[in-house]
Amino acid sequence: MTNRDAGLEARLVAVGVQLVEERGVQALTLREIARAAGVSHGAPRRYFPTHVSLLSAIARTGFADLADRAAAVTAPGEAERDPRAQVERLCRVYLDFARTRGGMFELMFRHDLLESGHLGLRESSLPLFGLFADTVGRARPHPAGADAQLVAGALWAGLHGIAQLWTWGSLRLATGADDVGPLLRTLLDAHLGPDPR
C-alpha cells in the first residue's frame, strides 16, 4: 500500500469518526463518508470491501480511546492498594465515555460488528474486559465456584444499562436522580458487596 493509499484509508476512518461524533451512527453510510472525505462514492471499497468493515475500523478508534482512558486510571500498584476504588474508576471512565462520545459508544457495541471474528473488534474489546475482570477479581475475592469473569460480566451489563438508560433520560425520570453516582455505588454494592470504607 502506498503512502497515498494509507493516507486515504486513514482519512476515511477519520471522517467516519467525525461524522459519528457530530451526527450519530445513522450518518455512517458509505456514500456520506465518501462525500465528506471528498472522494467518489466507490473509493471506500478499495480499502474496505464492505460497509461493516469500514464501520469496524471506525469503532476500533473508539476502543483505542476507551483503552487509553482506562490505562490513565490504572496506575501500577494502585489497584493492589484499593481494588474496589480501581473498579469504580474504571466504571466512571466507561460512563463518561458513553456520555461524551455517545455516537461512538453506540457504534462500538453493535452486535453485527462484534460478532464477526475477522473485523478486529474482538481483539480491541476483549483486553479491556480482561482488565476489568482482573480488577473485579481483586476487589472481591470470590468463594469457591464463583468466577470473577461472570461477576465482571454481570457488573458490566448493569453498567452498560446505566450508561444507555441515563443517556436516554429514562433513569433520571424513573429515579429522580440528577447524578449517576448513587446508581453506580448501588451497582457496585450489589456485585462486590458493601463498601468497607
Short mmCIF file of C-alpha atoms in Angstrom, two decimals:
data_model
loop_
_atom_site.label_atom_id
_atom_site.label_comp_id
_atom_site.label_asym_id
_atom_site.label_seq_id
_atom_site.Cartn_x
_atom_site.Cartn_y
_atom_site.Cartn_z
CA MET A 1 0.00 0.00 0.00
CA THR A 2 1.42 3.39 -0.93
CA ASN A 3 1.57 6.34 1.43
CA ARG A 4 -1.19 7.96 -0.59
CA ASP A 5 -3.39 4.87 -0.19
CA ALA A 6 -2.65 4.68 3.54
CA GLY A 7 -3.45 8.38 3.81
CA LEU A 8 -6.82 7.96 2.13
CA GLU A 9 -7.66 4.92 4.22
CA ALA A 10 -6.86 6.85 7.41
CA ARG A 11 -8.83 9.86 6.14
CA LEU A 12 -11.92 7.72 5.52
CA VAL A 13 -11.73 6.43 9.09
CA ALA A 14 -11.13 9.94 10.49
CA VAL A 15 -14.09 11.31 8.52
CA GLY A 16 -16.22 8.45 9.84
CA VAL A 17 -15.17 9.27 13.40
CA GLN A 18 -16.10 12.91 12.88
CA LEU A 19 -19.47 12.01 11.36
CA VAL A 20 -20.41 9.63 14.17
CA GLU A 21 -19.44 12.24 16.76
CA GLU A 22 -21.35 15.06 15.09
CA ARG A 23 -24.36 13.28 13.61
CA GLY A 24 -24.55 9.80 15.10
CA VAL A 25 -24.40 6.28 13.72
CA GLN A 26 -27.12 6.91 11.13
CA ALA A 27 -24.76 9.28 9.26
CA LEU A 28 -22.25 6.49 8.59
CA THR A 29 -23.27 5.46 5.10
CA LEU A 30 -20.54 4.69 2.58
CA ARG A 31 -21.83 7.45 0.34
CA GLU A 32 -21.80 10.05 3.14
CA ILE A 33 -18.32 9.09 4.33
CA ALA A 34 -17.01 9.28 0.76
CA ARG A 35 -18.71 12.65 0.19
CA ALA A 36 -17.29 14.10 3.40
CA ALA A 37 -13.82 12.75 2.51
CA GLY A 38 -14.05 14.33 -0.95
CA VAL A 39 -13.77 11.08 -2.91
CA SER A 40 -16.07 9.13 -5.22
CA HIS A 41 -18.71 7.00 -3.55
CA GLY A 42 -16.92 3.86 -4.74
CA ALA A 43 -13.50 4.85 -3.35
CA PRO A 44 -14.01 3.43 0.17
CA ARG A 45 -14.46 -0.06 -1.32
CA ARG A 46 -10.79 -0.05 -2.37
CA TYR A 47 -9.83 -0.16 1.32
CA PHE A 48 -12.92 -1.55 2.98
CA PRO A 49 -14.65 -4.30 0.98
CA THR A 50 -17.86 -3.95 2.98
CA HIS A 51 -19.66 -1.21 4.84
CA VAL A 52 -19.31 -3.25 8.03
CA SER A 53 -15.51 -3.40 7.63
CA LEU A 54 -15.36 0.42 7.47
CA LEU A 55 -17.66 0.74 10.48
CA SER A 56 -15.41 -1.68 12.37
CA ALA A 57 -12.32 0.39 11.56
CA ILE A 58 -14.12 3.46 12.91
CA ALA A 59 -15.25 1.58 16.03
CA ARG A 60 -11.67 0.39 16.69
CA THR A 61 -10.68 4.03 17.21
CA GLY A 62 -13.34 4.23 19.92
CA PHE A 63 -11.99 1.12 21.66
CA ALA A 64 -8.48 2.58 21.45
CA ASP A 65 -9.69 5.79 23.11
CA LEU A 66 -11.55 3.85 25.82
CA ALA A 67 -8.43 1.71 26.44
CA ASP A 68 -6.31 4.86 26.79
CA ARG A 69 -8.78 6.31 29.27
CA ALA A 70 -8.79 3.06 31.25
CA ALA A 71 -4.97 2.96 31.27
CA ALA A 72 -4.88 6.50 32.63
CA VAL A 73 -6.76 5.43 35.78
CA THR A 74 -4.97 2.11 36.34
CA ALA A 75 -1.63 3.19 37.75
CA PRO A 76 0.67 0.28 38.66
CA GLY A 77 0.42 -0.66 42.31
CA GLU A 78 -2.69 1.42 42.93
CA ALA A 79 -5.10 -1.44 42.22
CA GLU A 80 -3.45 -3.64 44.84
CA ARG A 81 -3.93 -0.95 47.49
CA ASP A 82 -7.63 -0.36 46.80
CA PRO A 83 -9.01 -2.56 44.01
CA ARG A 84 -12.62 -1.54 44.70
CA ALA A 85 -11.74 2.11 44.10
CA GLN A 86 -9.99 0.96 40.92
CA VAL A 87 -13.18 -0.78 39.73
CA GLU A 88 -15.16 2.36 40.48
CA ARG A 89 -12.71 4.50 38.49
CA LEU A 90 -12.97 2.10 35.53
CA CYS A 91 -16.77 2.26 35.76
CA ARG A 92 -16.69 6.06 35.81
CA VAL A 93 -14.42 6.07 32.75
CA TYR A 94 -16.96 3.88 30.95
CA LEU A 95 -19.91 6.08 31.96
CA ASP A 96 -18.03 9.24 30.98
CA PHE A 97 -17.14 7.75 27.61
CA ALA A 98 -20.79 6.89 26.98
CA ARG A 99 -21.81 10.43 27.96
CA THR A 100 -19.18 12.31 25.96
CA ARG A 101 -18.92 10.05 22.90
CA GLY A 102 -22.45 8.73 22.59
CA GLY A 103 -22.41 8.05 18.85
CA MET A 104 -19.13 6.17 19.08
CA PHE A 105 -20.36 4.26 22.14
CA GLU A 106 -23.42 3.11 20.18
CA LEU A 107 -21.30 2.07 17.20
CA MET A 108 -18.75 0.15 19.29
CA PHE A 109 -21.33 -2.20 20.75
CA ARG A 110 -23.29 -3.03 17.63
CA HIS A 111 -23.73 -6.79 17.61
CA ASP A 112 -23.17 -7.08 13.85
CA LEU A 113 -19.69 -5.63 14.27
CA LEU A 114 -18.76 -7.55 17.41
CA GLU A 115 -19.97 -10.96 16.30
CA SER A 116 -17.58 -11.14 13.37
CA GLY A 117 -14.24 -12.65 14.28
CA HIS A 118 -12.34 -11.11 11.35
CA LEU A 119 -13.09 -7.40 11.75
CA GLY A 120 -10.70 -6.76 14.64
CA LEU A 121 -13.17 -5.63 17.29
CA ARG A 122 -12.76 -8.68 19.48
CA GLU A 123 -9.04 -8.01 19.64
CA SER A 124 -9.84 -4.43 20.64
CA SER A 125 -12.60 -5.12 23.16
CA LEU A 126 -11.56 -8.33 24.94
CA PRO A 127 -8.37 -6.92 26.55
CA LEU A 128 -10.48 -4.14 28.06
CA PHE A 129 -12.85 -6.69 29.53
CA GLY A 130 -9.88 -8.71 30.77
CA LEU A 131 -8.54 -5.67 32.63
CA PHE A 132 -11.97 -5.08 34.13
CA ALA A 133 -12.42 -8.73 35.15
CA ASP A 134 -8.95 -8.87 36.75
CA THR A 135 -9.69 -5.73 38.75
CA VAL A 136 -13.11 -7.05 39.80
CA GLY A 137 -11.43 -10.30 40.89
CA ARG A 138 -9.03 -8.37 43.14
CA ALA A 139 -11.85 -6.21 44.53
CA ARG A 140 -13.89 -9.19 45.63
CA PRO A 141 -12.14 -12.49 46.11
CA HIS A 142 -14.88 -14.96 45.34
CA PRO A 143 -15.66 -18.14 47.22
CA ALA A 144 -15.06 -21.44 45.51
CA GLY A 145 -17.13 -21.78 42.37
CA ALA A 146 -17.64 -18.04 41.83
CA ASP A 147 -15.99 -16.76 38.70
CA ALA A 148 -14.59 -13.22 38.51
CA GLN A 149 -15.34 -13.07 34.78
CA LEU A 150 -19.02 -13.84 35.39
CA VAL A 151 -19.22 -11.26 38.17
CA ALA A 152 -17.45 -8.74 35.93
CA GLY A 153 -19.82 -9.60 33.08
CA ALA A 154 -22.86 -9.04 35.27
CA LEU A 155 -21.39 -5.79 36.58
CA TRP A 156 -20.57 -4.63 33.05
CA ALA A 157 -24.12 -5.46 31.89
CA GLY A 158 -25.51 -3.31 34.69
CA LEU A 159 -23.02 -0.56 33.94
CA HIS A 160 -23.89 -0.62 30.24
CA GLY A 161 -27.57 -0.45 31.18
CA ILE A 162 -26.94 2.59 33.37
CA ALA A 163 -24.96 4.26 30.58
CA GLN A 164 -27.64 3.62 27.98
CA LEU A 165 -30.66 4.43 30.15
CA TRP A 166 -29.01 7.56 31.54
CA THR A 167 -28.30 8.78 28.00
CA TRP A 168 -31.92 8.22 27.05
CA GLY A 169 -33.12 10.06 30.17
CA SER A 170 -35.05 7.04 31.43
CA LEU A 171 -33.12 6.61 34.68
CA ARG A 172 -33.45 10.27 35.62
CA LEU A 173 -37.17 10.04 35.05
CA ALA A 174 -37.59 6.76 36.94
CA THR A 175 -35.33 7.51 39.91
CA GLY A 176 -35.41 11.29 40.13
CA ALA A 177 -31.61 11.17 40.37
CA ASP A 178 -29.61 14.03 38.90
CA ASP A 179 -26.29 12.18 39.13
CA VAL A 180 -25.24 8.63 38.22
CA GLY A 181 -23.04 8.36 41.34
CA PRO A 182 -25.66 6.78 43.64
CA LEU A 183 -26.70 4.37 40.89
CA LEU A 184 -23.09 3.33 40.36
CA ARG A 185 -22.48 2.83 44.09
CA THR A 186 -25.62 0.69 44.34
CA LEU A 187 -24.48 -1.40 41.38
CA LEU A 188 -21.02 -1.88 42.90
CA ASP A 189 -22.51 -2.87 46.27
CA ALA A 190 -24.77 -5.40 44.55
CA HIS A 191 -21.86 -7.12 42.77
CA LEU A 192 -18.91 -6.51 45.07
CA GLY A 193 -20.62 -6.38 48.45
CA PRO A 194 -20.90 -3.32 50.68
CA ASP A 195 -18.03 -0.87 50.52
CA PRO A 196 -15.89 -1.48 53.62
CA ARG A 197 -14.68 2.15 53.67
#
